[in-house]
């Protein structure tokens, strides 16, 4: 318990349980097949639950998994058995909201695959080797978007604060759309 | 490739979806050639990297050659000034995890980025470099990393700190040098920098308790900005509390006020972390618990499932140790039984079962019955366990609980679940006499239609033990014989044994049982036929109603008091000769493996005189060793070998420990010696033992050790004679004598002439516990009843003031050297009384059972009642003498 809070994996699956983007930080699943088996069991067991308005939680193989769905995308964050559930939940919320900002509110599989580079960078900005780097969705999206190839303005001219402004704008828009 | 094939199948559906449709590794690797173009198209390059990352993410693997090729091509992209592309380059380098000779290629580029003016470059280059680097390179970049830790850009500082946390695992000595910078970063105004710095600083200092304590003291007074850092601090504070409470038993808890303050923090994660920390405090009082329970209770009615789950999970744990503290939450818990989230509902139910009172049981059971059908097996097991403990708490309610168990036993379920139910019923039958008949019938009905061989045999065995003692044993026969007709060979064989048990125990049933057993003689399985034949012959199957002799019963159904592992090794070692295998030659010592491992782990490897043989084989190894020495071969059967006792301090010139071997008329000391001086060779090593304080012992033989070179353990032995069968005790002083010869370390040659020298060792002792073998019994109550009160001796003792109850229990258990049974050596925290069950075999192969009852008063005075039963009056008295002295 003296250890630093840690994340074991972050999964983004589609509505059939296929990978969109996943990132593992622990050795609990050493092979690709064990990873796929974990994803499958997590997906099937959570599939029927309603995790669209609030994040839900379940336990698998001595791990806690917190998850949330949007359209045909399923977001999961896994932590150890004795991890503080609310910390893991904060990571999930950060990831979920950042993806929402980066995809400009169009959170679905098509959009996610078309902007896979952003999703991967987003994962990279949230957790580094299991240690939480950042949980604030605006900051995460800001860091990712400011480096984006396709952000319209010449990159050198766009500062982080500008990116943040765009991100916020997207957020409001996505909120209005809901 | 499977998924690509699959994608082709439902092309119609996905055609509009994926930009990666029909993607192929070979083609993408071809595309990667654009990295080599003189005019870089950064947009196109980014797309190719994304494709490569997509492939890796889908579980595709690159061969060594492919990975190297991609890696080298990617390194070309450092020429581009495009920030977005650079970020993708960083990402793919991390994913490719290049080998150390390849790392060199990118090192200079990354080091340039580390010192770039662009914060994004600096932060990412640090993370990439630290991920792929090895120790040698690390010293080169250490200077930059130290700077980065105190960089004014929080992203850069965090990157360096997090990398430090990872590097601490591989290169602790380097990272430890950064503690000044890390300390400065702890004071950072940026929330996450503070979090990362605190995590790293604590890991650097985690072995220094004083430093951790100071760190916590200073930070709990100051301001910690990030909720994550606050959570860390709570964890560290509870660590300090845990360690300090070991030192001062009475005083108030140092950081409790801080923890309680955190319950009013604005971030939920901090509140929860603090509440959880409070509930997990050692020996937490109900006054300390109350504020934590109150905030958790609020969480129970939150709209967020995660909060409800976290709260109910923690309360569930509290309910195990402090059920009264949780009762206030019962109303909120009851509303959670119908929670959408089944995990929450299950946890709520089991908490209620633990805290509920007798009157609420029936109502609760009704609610659970509705709910059982739609939860997963693993939750059902949790519920079954909770019901079992509830039943033991309220024995009067056994009827409704037993009904519930038998109902769920009939429904569908996996093996683990069914096993949990059967185990629960078995325990209820054992502990609640009224429940026996109905419980046995439920089990009988279950085996009529049970798909699990293991459970069938377990139940049949249990029926054989309990069935004959019921008022009407004949009604079980039908169920058992049905198994012989319907089941597989394993179940049939155990059904035959069970039938025979009924036959042996219930004389009136005998003729009928024999008829059934005779039918089994024609079974098509060997084991079944063999068993039937054995039972028919030994029980006197000639049809006459005869009283079965006690010997026969013991032989057939008595418990085997030898650990099966030991029997197995003895049988393996047995070579077919004229002499028959003698079961009494099998050692009875139970090896407590984890304990032995713990002990040897604590020692310095060189201080271990004897080769650290696996604990399971030590007794056999000792026996072989001793019987191979002619002087000791006449001593007969080895009764017990003690664990090694150190006779020297750690890290002295010569490390010696002693193993005591107890025989019927003799005691042999085996001295395991290790010479830790490379420049010395010891010859003619003996231990001179002065037994003047051990009057009943007379030295009969010594076996010196010819030579003891550096770091090669050797043994010398001394044997004593003692009165036969008498547990003589005494104290022996030991002096190591030898001839020492100088050794030239370069050649390893010893000089011709040596000097006589001696070395004082610590005293060794033979104590009463040396005559006691740790032999466990599976069912203490049965064993206790079967020994009978003939040689029972009961007395009471005052143990004086003790540090704690568990310390007193341990002391008595160690003094007697007996095996604690049924986990009774563990004393619940804060309990005022405890009973402990011990079993063992005393020298002369006398079985001994001990019941200890302890009580402690407010001044920590411990009183003990000791009840001994054994097969021999004098042994019972001897046990009391051990304690009395």
PDB file of N, CA and C in Angstrom, chain B residues 355-434:
ATOM      1  N   UNK B 355     -23.305  -8.137   9.635  1.00  0.00           N
ATOM      2  CA  UNK B 355     -23.669  -7.218  10.715  1.00  0.00           C
ATOM      3  C   UNK B 355     -25.082  -7.451  11.222  1.00  0.00           C
ATOM      4  N   UNK B 356     -25.887  -8.183  10.468  1.00  0.00           N
ATOM      5  CA  UNK B 356     -27.300  -8.311  10.808  1.00  0.00           C
ATOM      6  C   UNK B 356     -27.521  -9.003  12.137  1.00  0.00           C
ATOM      7  N   UNK B 357     -28.722  -8.812  12.714  1.00  0.00           N
ATOM      8  CA  UNK B 357     -29.044  -9.511  13.944  1.00  0.00           C
ATOM      9  C   UNK B 357     -29.980 -10.671  13.639  1.00  0.00           C
ATOM     10  N   UNK B 358     -30.240 -11.457  14.662  1.00  0.00           N
ATOM     11  CA  UNK B 358     -30.931 -12.714  14.455  1.00  0.00           C
ATOM     12  C   UNK B 358     -32.316 -12.524  13.831  1.00  0.00           C
ATOM     13  N   UNK B 359     -32.992 -11.477  14.238  1.00  0.00           N
ATOM     14  CA  UNK B 359     -34.370 -11.317  13.777  1.00  0.00           C
ATOM     15  C   UNK B 359     -34.432 -10.985  12.291  1.00  0.00           C
ATOM     16  N   UNK B 360     -33.366 -10.365  11.783  1.00  0.00           N
ATOM     17  CA  UNK B 360     -33.407  -9.946  10.383  1.00  0.00           C
ATOM     18  C   UNK B 360     -33.045 -11.038   9.402  1.00  0.00           C
ATOM     19  N   UNK B 361     -32.569 -12.176   9.926  1.00  0.00           N
ATOM     20  CA  UNK B 361     -32.024 -13.199   9.038  1.00  0.00           C
ATOM     21  C   UNK B 361     -33.036 -13.668   7.995  1.00  0.00           C
ATOM     22  N   UNK B 362     -34.250 -13.993   8.468  1.00  0.00           N
ATOM     23  CA  UNK B 362     -35.238 -14.568   7.549  1.00  0.00           C
ATOM     24  C   UNK B 362     -35.571 -13.627   6.404  1.00  0.00           C
ATOM     25  N   UNK B 363     -35.752 -12.352   6.744  1.00  0.00           N
ATOM     26  CA  UNK B 363     -36.091 -11.363   5.729  1.00  0.00           C
ATOM     27  C   UNK B 363     -34.969 -11.245   4.704  1.00  0.00           C
ATOM     28  N   UNK B 364     -33.759 -11.220   5.225  1.00  0.00           N
ATOM     29  CA  UNK B 364     -32.595 -11.080   4.362  1.00  0.00           C
ATOM     30  C   UNK B 364     -32.472 -12.283   3.430  1.00  0.00           C
ATOM     31  N   UNK B 365     -32.732 -13.467   3.972  1.00  0.00           N
ATOM     32  CA  UNK B 365     -32.611 -14.678   3.166  1.00  0.00           C
ATOM     33  C   UNK B 365     -33.586 -14.629   1.999  1.00  0.00           C
ATOM     34  N   UNK B 366     -34.759 -14.095   2.261  1.00  0.00           N
ATOM     35  CA  UNK B 366     -35.761 -14.025   1.207  1.00  0.00           C
ATOM     36  C   UNK B 366     -35.246 -13.134   0.071  1.00  0.00           C
ATOM     37  N   UNK B 367     -34.656 -12.003   0.454  1.00  0.00           N
ATOM     38  CA  UNK B 367     -34.146 -11.083  -0.563  1.00  0.00           C
ATOM     39  C   UNK B 367     -33.017 -11.729  -1.366  1.00  0.00           C
ATOM     40  N   UNK B 368     -32.183 -12.469  -0.677  1.00  0.00           N
ATOM     41  CA  UNK B 368     -31.029 -13.059  -1.361  1.00  0.00           C
ATOM     42  C   UNK B 368     -31.478 -14.120  -2.351  1.00  0.00           C
ATOM     43  N   UNK B 369     -32.499 -14.901  -1.970  1.00  0.00           N
ATOM     44  CA  UNK B 369     -32.946 -15.974  -2.852  1.00  0.00           C
ATOM     45  C   UNK B 369     -33.311 -15.423  -4.227  1.00  0.00           C
ATOM     46  N   UNK B 370     -34.001 -14.293  -4.255  1.00  0.00           N
ATOM     47  CA  UNK B 370     -34.377 -13.706  -5.536  1.00  0.00           C
ATOM     48  C   UNK B 370     -33.153 -13.306  -6.333  1.00  0.00           C
ATOM     49  N   UNK B 371     -32.146 -12.941  -5.608  1.00  0.00           N
ATOM     50  CA  UNK B 371     -31.021 -12.273  -6.235  1.00  0.00           C
ATOM     51  C   UNK B 371     -29.959 -13.267  -6.717  1.00  0.00           C
ATOM     52  N   UNK B 372     -29.942 -14.468  -6.076  1.00  0.00           N
ATOM     53  CA  UNK B 372     -28.883 -15.441  -6.373  1.00  0.00           C
ATOM     54  C   UNK B 372     -28.869 -15.864  -7.831  1.00  0.00           C
ATOM     55  N   UNK B 373     -30.062 -15.947  -8.461  1.00  0.00           N
ATOM     56  CA  UNK B 373     -30.100 -16.532  -9.796  1.00  0.00           C
ATOM     57  C   UNK B 373     -29.341 -15.691 -10.822  1.00  0.00           C
ATOM     58  N   UNK B 374     -29.266 -14.378 -10.619  1.00  0.00           N
ATOM     59  CA  UNK B 374     -28.628 -13.607 -11.678  1.00  0.00           C
ATOM     60  C   UNK B 374     -27.290 -12.962 -11.305  1.00  0.00           C
ATOM     61  N   UNK B 375     -26.504 -13.652 -10.490  1.00  0.00           N
ATOM     62  CA  UNK B 375     -25.142 -13.161 -10.299  1.00  0.00           C
ATOM     63  C   UNK B 375     -24.152 -14.256 -10.680  1.00  0.00           C
ATOM     64  N   UNK B 376     -22.892 -13.859 -10.871  1.00  0.00           N
ATOM     65  CA  UNK B 376     -21.873 -14.802 -11.309  1.00  0.00           C
ATOM     66  C   UNK B 376     -21.454 -15.709 -10.150  1.00  0.00           C
ATOM     67  N   UNK B 377     -20.867 -16.848 -10.518  1.00  0.00           N
ATOM     68  CA  UNK B 377     -20.467 -17.839  -9.520  1.00  0.00           C
ATOM     69  C   UNK B 377     -19.571 -17.274  -8.440  1.00  0.00           C
ATOM     70  N   UNK B 378     -18.613 -16.427  -8.839  1.00  0.00           N
ATOM     71  CA  UNK B 378     -17.658 -15.952  -7.843  1.00  0.00           C
ATOM     72  C   UNK B 378     -18.347 -15.139  -6.753  1.00  0.00           C
ATOM     73  N   UNK B 379     -19.420 -14.435  -7.134  1.00  0.00           N
ATOM     74  CA  UNK B 379     -20.171 -13.692  -6.119  1.00  0.00           C
ATOM     75  C   UNK B 379     -20.980 -14.644  -5.263  1.00  0.00           C
ATOM     76  N   UNK B 380     -21.504 -15.712  -5.914  1.00  0.00           N
ATOM     77  CA  UNK B 380     -22.287 -16.670  -5.150  1.00  0.00           C
ATOM     78  C   UNK B 380     -21.445 -17.288  -4.049  1.00  0.00           C
ATOM     79  N   UNK B 381     -20.172 -17.543  -4.363  1.00  0.00           N
ATOM     80  CA  UNK B 381     -19.288 -18.144  -3.354  1.00  0.00           C
ATOM     81  C   UNK B 381     -19.153 -17.198  -2.161  1.00  0.00           C
ATOM     82  N   UNK B 382     -19.004 -15.912  -2.479  1.00  0.00           N
ATOM     83  CA  UNK B 382     -18.901 -14.924  -1.400  1.00  0.00           C
ATOM     84  C   UNK B 382     -20.143 -14.984  -0.510  1.00  0.00           C
ATOM     85  N   UNK B 383     -21.309 -15.085  -1.152  1.00  0.00           N
ATOM     86  CA  UNK B 383     -22.555 -15.126  -0.381  1.00  0.00           C
ATOM     87  C   UNK B 383     -22.605 -16.393   0.473  1.00  0.00           C
ATOM     88  N   UNK B 384     -22.230 -17.531  -0.129  1.00  0.00           N
ATOM     89  CA  UNK B 384     -22.266 -18.795   0.618  1.00  0.00           C
ATOM     90  C   UNK B 384     -21.360 -18.716   1.844  1.00  0.00           C
ATOM     91  N   UNK B 385     -20.166 -18.174   1.663  1.00  0.00           N
ATOM     92  CA  UNK B 385     -19.253 -18.048   2.809  1.00  0.00           C
ATOM     93  C   UNK B 385     -19.869 -17.192   3.901  1.00  0.00           C
ATOM     94  N   UNK B 386     -20.526 -16.109   3.479  1.00  0.00           N
ATOM     95  CA  UNK B 386     -21.129 -15.221   4.468  1.00  0.00           C
ATOM     96  C   UNK B 386     -22.255 -15.936   5.211  1.00  0.00           C
ATOM     97  N   UNK B 387     -23.007 -16.745   4.477  1.00  0.00           N
ATOM     98  CA  UNK B 387     -24.119 -17.451   5.119  1.00  0.00           C
ATOM     99  C   UNK B 387     -23.604 -18.482   6.113  1.00  0.00           C
ATOM    100  N   UNK B 388     -22.515 -19.126   5.753  1.00  0.00           N
ATOM    101  CA  UNK B 388     -21.949 -20.104   6.669  1.00  0.00           C
ATOM    102  C   UNK B 388     -21.565 -19.442   7.998  1.00  0.00           C
ATOM    103  N   UNK B 389     -20.881 -18.300   7.902  1.00  0.00           N
ATOM    104  CA  UNK B 389     -20.459 -17.683   9.159  1.00  0.00           C
ATOM    105  C   UNK B 389     -21.671 -17.160   9.932  1.00  0.00           C
ATOM    106  N   UNK B 390     -22.698 -16.744   9.200  1.00  0.00           N
ATOM    107  CA  UNK B 390     -23.918 -16.291   9.871  1.00  0.00           C
ATOM    108  C   UNK B 390     -24.549 -17.435  10.650  1.00  0.00           C
ATOM    109  N   UNK B 391     -24.543 -18.608  10.019  1.00  0.00           N
ATOM    110  CA  UNK B 391     -25.180 -19.765  10.640  1.00  0.00           C
ATOM    111  C   UNK B 391     -24.433 -20.152  11.914  1.00  0.00           C
ATOM    112  N   UNK B 392     -23.108 -20.043  11.871  1.00  0.00           N
ATOM    113  CA  UNK B 392     -22.346 -20.384  13.066  1.00  0.00           C
ATOM    114  C   UNK B 392     -22.596 -19.356  14.162  1.00  0.00           C
ATOM    115  N   UNK B 393     -22.938 -18.129  13.739  1.00  0.00           N
ATOM    116  CA  UNK B 393     -23.194 -17.081  14.724  1.00  0.00           C
ATOM    117  C   UNK B 393     -24.569 -17.265  15.344  1.00  0.00           C
ATOM    118  N   UNK B 394     -25.539 -17.629  14.543  1.00  0.00           N
ATOM    119  CA  UNK B 394     -26.902 -17.829  15.062  1.00  0.00           C
ATOM    120  C   UNK B 394     -27.329 -19.275  14.817  1.00  0.00           C
ATOM    121  N   UNK B 395     -26.864 -20.206  15.666  1.00  0.00           N
ATOM    122  CA  UNK B 395     -27.155 -21.617  15.413  1.00  0.00           C
ATOM    123  C   UNK B 395     -28.652 -21.907  15.362  1.00  0.00           C
ATOM    124  N   UNK B 396     -29.456 -21.081  16.060  1.00  0.00           N
ATOM    125  CA  UNK B 396     -30.896 -21.343  16.091  1.00  0.00           C
ATOM    126  C   UNK B 396     -31.533 -21.189  14.711  1.00  0.00           C
ATOM    127  N   UNK B 397     -30.878 -20.421  13.855  1.00  0.00           N
ATOM    128  CA  UNK B 397     -31.447 -20.147  12.537  1.00  0.00           C
ATOM    129  C   UNK B 397     -31.025 -21.194  11.515  1.00  0.00           C
ATOM    130  N   UNK B 398     -30.431 -22.300  12.010  1.00  0.00           N
ATOM    131  CA  UNK B 398     -29.841 -23.231  11.045  1.00  0.00           C
ATOM    132  C   UNK B 398     -30.864 -23.732  10.038  1.00  0.00           C
ATOM    133  N   UNK B 399     -32.146 -23.848  10.477  1.00  0.00           N
ATOM    134  CA  UNK B 399     -33.125 -24.460   9.591  1.00  0.00           C
ATOM    135  C   UNK B 399     -33.284 -23.656   8.297  1.00  0.00           C
ATOM    136  N   UNK B 400     -33.496 -22.360   8.412  1.00  0.00           N
ATOM    137  CA  UNK B 400     -33.710 -21.587   7.187  1.00  0.00           C
ATOM    138  C   UNK B 400     -32.420 -21.484   6.378  1.00  0.00           C
ATOM    139  N   UNK B 401     -31.288 -21.420   7.060  1.00  0.00           N
ATOM    140  CA  UNK B 401     -30.037 -21.303   6.320  1.00  0.00           C
ATOM    141  C   UNK B 401     -29.696 -22.616   5.625  1.00  0.00           C
ATOM    142  N   UNK B 402     -29.934 -23.726   6.315  1.00  0.00           N
ATOM    143  CA  UNK B 402     -29.676 -25.030   5.702  1.00  0.00           C
ATOM    144  C   UNK B 402     -30.586 -25.231   4.497  1.00  0.00           C
ATOM    145  N   UNK B 403     -31.839 -24.795   4.632  1.00  0.00           N
ATOM    146  CA  UNK B 403     -32.752 -24.887   3.505  1.00  0.00           C
ATOM    147  C   UNK B 403     -32.245 -24.096   2.317  1.00  0.00           C
ATOM    148  N   UNK B 404     -31.770 -22.896   2.618  1.00  0.00           N
ATOM    149  CA  UNK B 404     -31.244 -22.047   1.554  1.00  0.00           C
ATOM    150  C   UNK B 404     -30.085 -22.751   0.860  1.00  0.00           C
ATOM    151  N   UNK B 405     -29.168 -23.285   1.640  1.00  0.00           N
ATOM    152  CA  UNK B 405     -27.998 -23.947   1.054  1.00  0.00           C
ATOM    153  C   UNK B 405     -28.430 -25.133   0.199  1.00  0.00           C
ATOM    154  N   UNK B 406     -29.391 -25.919   0.702  1.00  0.00           N
ATOM    155  CA  UNK B 406     -29.777 -27.094  -0.083  1.00  0.00           C
ATOM    156  C   UNK B 406     -30.497 -26.670  -1.363  1.00  0.00           C
ATOM    157  N   UNK B 407     -31.227 -25.565  -1.299  1.00  0.00           N
ATOM    158  CA  UNK B 407     -31.879 -25.082  -2.517  1.00  0.00           C
ATOM    159  C   UNK B 407     -30.868 -24.677  -3.571  1.00  0.00           C
ATOM    160  N   UNK B 408     -29.871 -23.897  -3.165  1.00  0.00           N
ATOM    161  CA  UNK B 408     -28.908 -23.437  -4.171  1.00  0.00           C
ATOM    162  C   UNK B 408     -28.026 -24.596  -4.620  1.00  0.00           C
ATOM    163  N   UNK B 409     -27.899 -25.615  -3.769  1.00  0.00           N
ATOM    164  CA  UNK B 409     -27.114 -26.778  -4.165  1.00  0.00           C
ATOM    165  C   UNK B 409     -27.772 -27.484  -5.345  1.00  0.00           C
ATOM    166  N   UNK B 410     -29.099 -27.413  -5.414  1.00  0.00           N
ATOM    167  CA  UNK B 410     -29.804 -28.101  -6.495  1.00  0.00           C
ATOM    168  C   UNK B 410     -29.715 -27.326  -7.805  1.00  0.00           C
ATOM    169  N   UNK B 411     -29.422 -26.031  -7.716  1.00  0.00           N
ATOM    170  CA  UNK B 411     -29.407 -25.255  -8.955  1.00  0.00           C
ATOM    171  C   UNK B 411     -28.093 -25.416  -9.701  1.00  0.00           C
ATOM    172  N   UNK B 412     -28.073 -24.842 -10.913  1.00  0.00           N
ATOM    173  CA  UNK B 412     -26.875 -24.927 -11.732  1.00  0.00           C
ATOM    174  C   UNK B 412     -25.702 -24.215 -11.065  1.00  0.00           C
ATOM    175  N   UNK B 413     -24.498 -24.697 -11.330  1.00  0.00           N
ATOM    176  CA  UNK B 413     -23.343 -23.984 -10.792  1.00  0.00           C
ATOM    177  C   UNK B 413     -22.070 -24.729 -11.105  1.00  0.00           C
ATOM    178  N   UNK B 414     -20.949 -24.022 -11.076  1.00  0.00           N
ATOM    179  CA  UNK B 414     -19.651 -24.618 -11.359  1.00  0.00           C
ATOM    180  C   UNK B 414     -19.102 -25.338 -10.136  1.00  0.00           C
ATOM    181  N   UNK B 415     -17.951 -25.953 -10.325  1.00  0.00           N
ATOM    182  CA  UNK B 415     -17.361 -26.778  -9.271  1.00  0.00           C
ATOM    183  C   UNK B 415     -17.051 -25.985  -8.010  1.00  0.00           C
ATOM    184  N   UNK B 416     -16.366 -24.838  -8.176  1.00  0.00           N
ATOM    185  CA  UNK B 416     -15.943 -24.065  -7.005  1.00  0.00           C
ATOM    186  C   UNK B 416     -17.150 -23.660  -6.156  1.00  0.00           C
ATOM    187  N   UNK B 417     -18.205 -23.292  -6.853  1.00  0.00           N
ATOM    188  CA  UNK B 417     -19.415 -22.846  -6.172  1.00  0.00           C
ATOM    189  C   UNK B 417     -20.040 -24.001  -5.401  1.00  0.00           C
ATOM    190  N   UNK B 418     -20.181 -25.149  -6.077  1.00  0.00           N
ATOM    191  CA  UNK B 418     -20.769 -26.321  -5.428  1.00  0.00           C
ATOM    192  C   UNK B 418     -19.906 -26.760  -4.249  1.00  0.00           C
ATOM    193  N   UNK B 419     -18.608 -26.669  -4.432  1.00  0.00           N
ATOM    194  CA  UNK B 419     -17.700 -27.083  -3.364  1.00  0.00           C
ATOM    195  C   UNK B 419     -17.891 -26.187  -2.147  1.00  0.00           C
ATOM    196  N   UNK B 420     -18.030 -24.879  -2.404  1.00  0.00           N
ATOM    197  CA  UNK B 420     -18.235 -23.951  -1.286  1.00  0.00           C
ATOM    198  C   UNK B 420     -19.512 -24.306  -0.531  1.00  0.00           C
ATOM    199  N   UNK B 421     -20.567 -24.677  -1.267  1.00  0.00           N
ATOM    200  CA  UNK B 421     -21.829 -25.021  -0.605  1.00  0.00           C
ATOM    201  C   UNK B 421     -21.661 -26.300   0.215  1.00  0.00           C
ATOM    202  N   UNK B 422     -21.057 -27.318  -0.419  1.00  0.00           N
ATOM    203  CA  UNK B 422     -20.884 -28.593   0.289  1.00  0.00           C
ATOM    204  C   UNK B 422     -20.027 -28.385   1.538  1.00  0.00           C
ATOM    205  N   UNK B 423     -18.943 -27.653   1.399  1.00  0.00           N
ATOM    206  CA  UNK B 423     -18.089 -27.390   2.565  1.00  0.00           C
ATOM    207  C   UNK B 423     -18.890 -26.722   3.677  1.00  0.00           C
ATOM    208  N   UNK B 424     -19.733 -25.769   3.291  1.00  0.00           N
ATOM    209  CA  UNK B 424     -20.522 -25.062   4.294  1.00  0.00           C
ATOM    210  C   UNK B 424     -21.452 -26.029   5.015  1.00  0.00           C
ATOM    211  N   UNK B 425     -22.124 -26.888   4.249  1.00  0.00           N
ATOM    212  CA  UNK B 425     -23.055 -27.835   4.886  1.00  0.00           C
ATOM    213  C   UNK B 425     -22.277 -28.758   5.829  1.00  0.00           C
ATOM    214  N   UNK B 426     -21.123 -29.224   5.372  1.00  0.00           N
ATOM    215  CA  UNK B 426     -20.314 -30.118   6.206  1.00  0.00           C
ATOM    216  C   UNK B 426     -19.944 -29.433   7.519  1.00  0.00           C
ATOM    217  N   UNK B 427     -19.547 -28.170   7.424  1.00  0.00           N
ATOM    218  CA  UNK B 427     -19.158 -27.452   8.646  1.00  0.00           C
ATOM    219  C   UNK B 427     -20.353 -27.277   9.574  1.00  0.00           C
ATOM    220  N   UNK B 428     -21.519 -26.976   8.982  1.00  0.00           N
ATOM    221  CA  UNK B 428     -22.713 -26.807   9.812  1.00  0.00           C
ATOM    222  C   UNK B 428     -23.061 -28.126  10.510  1.00  0.00           C
ATOM    223  N   UNK B 429     -22.932 -29.236   9.781  1.00  0.00           N
ATOM    224  CA  UNK B 429     -23.251 -30.538  10.386  1.00  0.00           C
ATOM    225  C   UNK B 429     -22.315 -30.805  11.561  1.00  0.00           C
ATOM    226  N   UNK B 430     -21.057 -30.469  11.389  1.00  0.00           N
ATOM    227  CA  UNK B 430     -20.079 -30.725  12.449  1.00  0.00           C
ATOM    228  C   UNK B 430     -20.365 -29.877  13.679  1.00  0.00           C
ATOM    229  N   UNK B 431     -20.712 -28.615  13.444  1.00  0.00           N
ATOM    230  CA  UNK B 431     -20.772 -27.692  14.573  1.00  0.00           C
ATOM    231  C   UNK B 431     -22.159 -27.559  15.174  1.00  0.00           C
ATOM    232  N   UNK B 432     -23.184 -27.897  14.437  1.00  0.00           N
ATOM    233  CA  UNK B 432     -24.535 -27.763  14.983  1.00  0.00           C
ATOM    234  C   UNK B 432     -25.171 -29.149  14.980  1.00  0.00           C
ATOM    235  N   UNK B 433     -25.195 -29.818  16.133  1.00  0.00           N
ATOM    236  CA  UNK B 433     -25.685 -31.203  16.181  1.00  0.00           C
ATOM    237  C   UNK B 433     -27.100 -31.345  15.620  1.00  0.00           C
ATOM    238  N   UNK B 434     -27.959 -30.359  15.880  1.00  0.00           N
ATOM    239  CA  UNK B 434     -29.339 -30.465  15.408  1.00  0.00           C
ATOM    240  C   UNK B 434     -29.420 -30.535  13.887  1.00  0.00           C
TER     241      UNK B 434
END
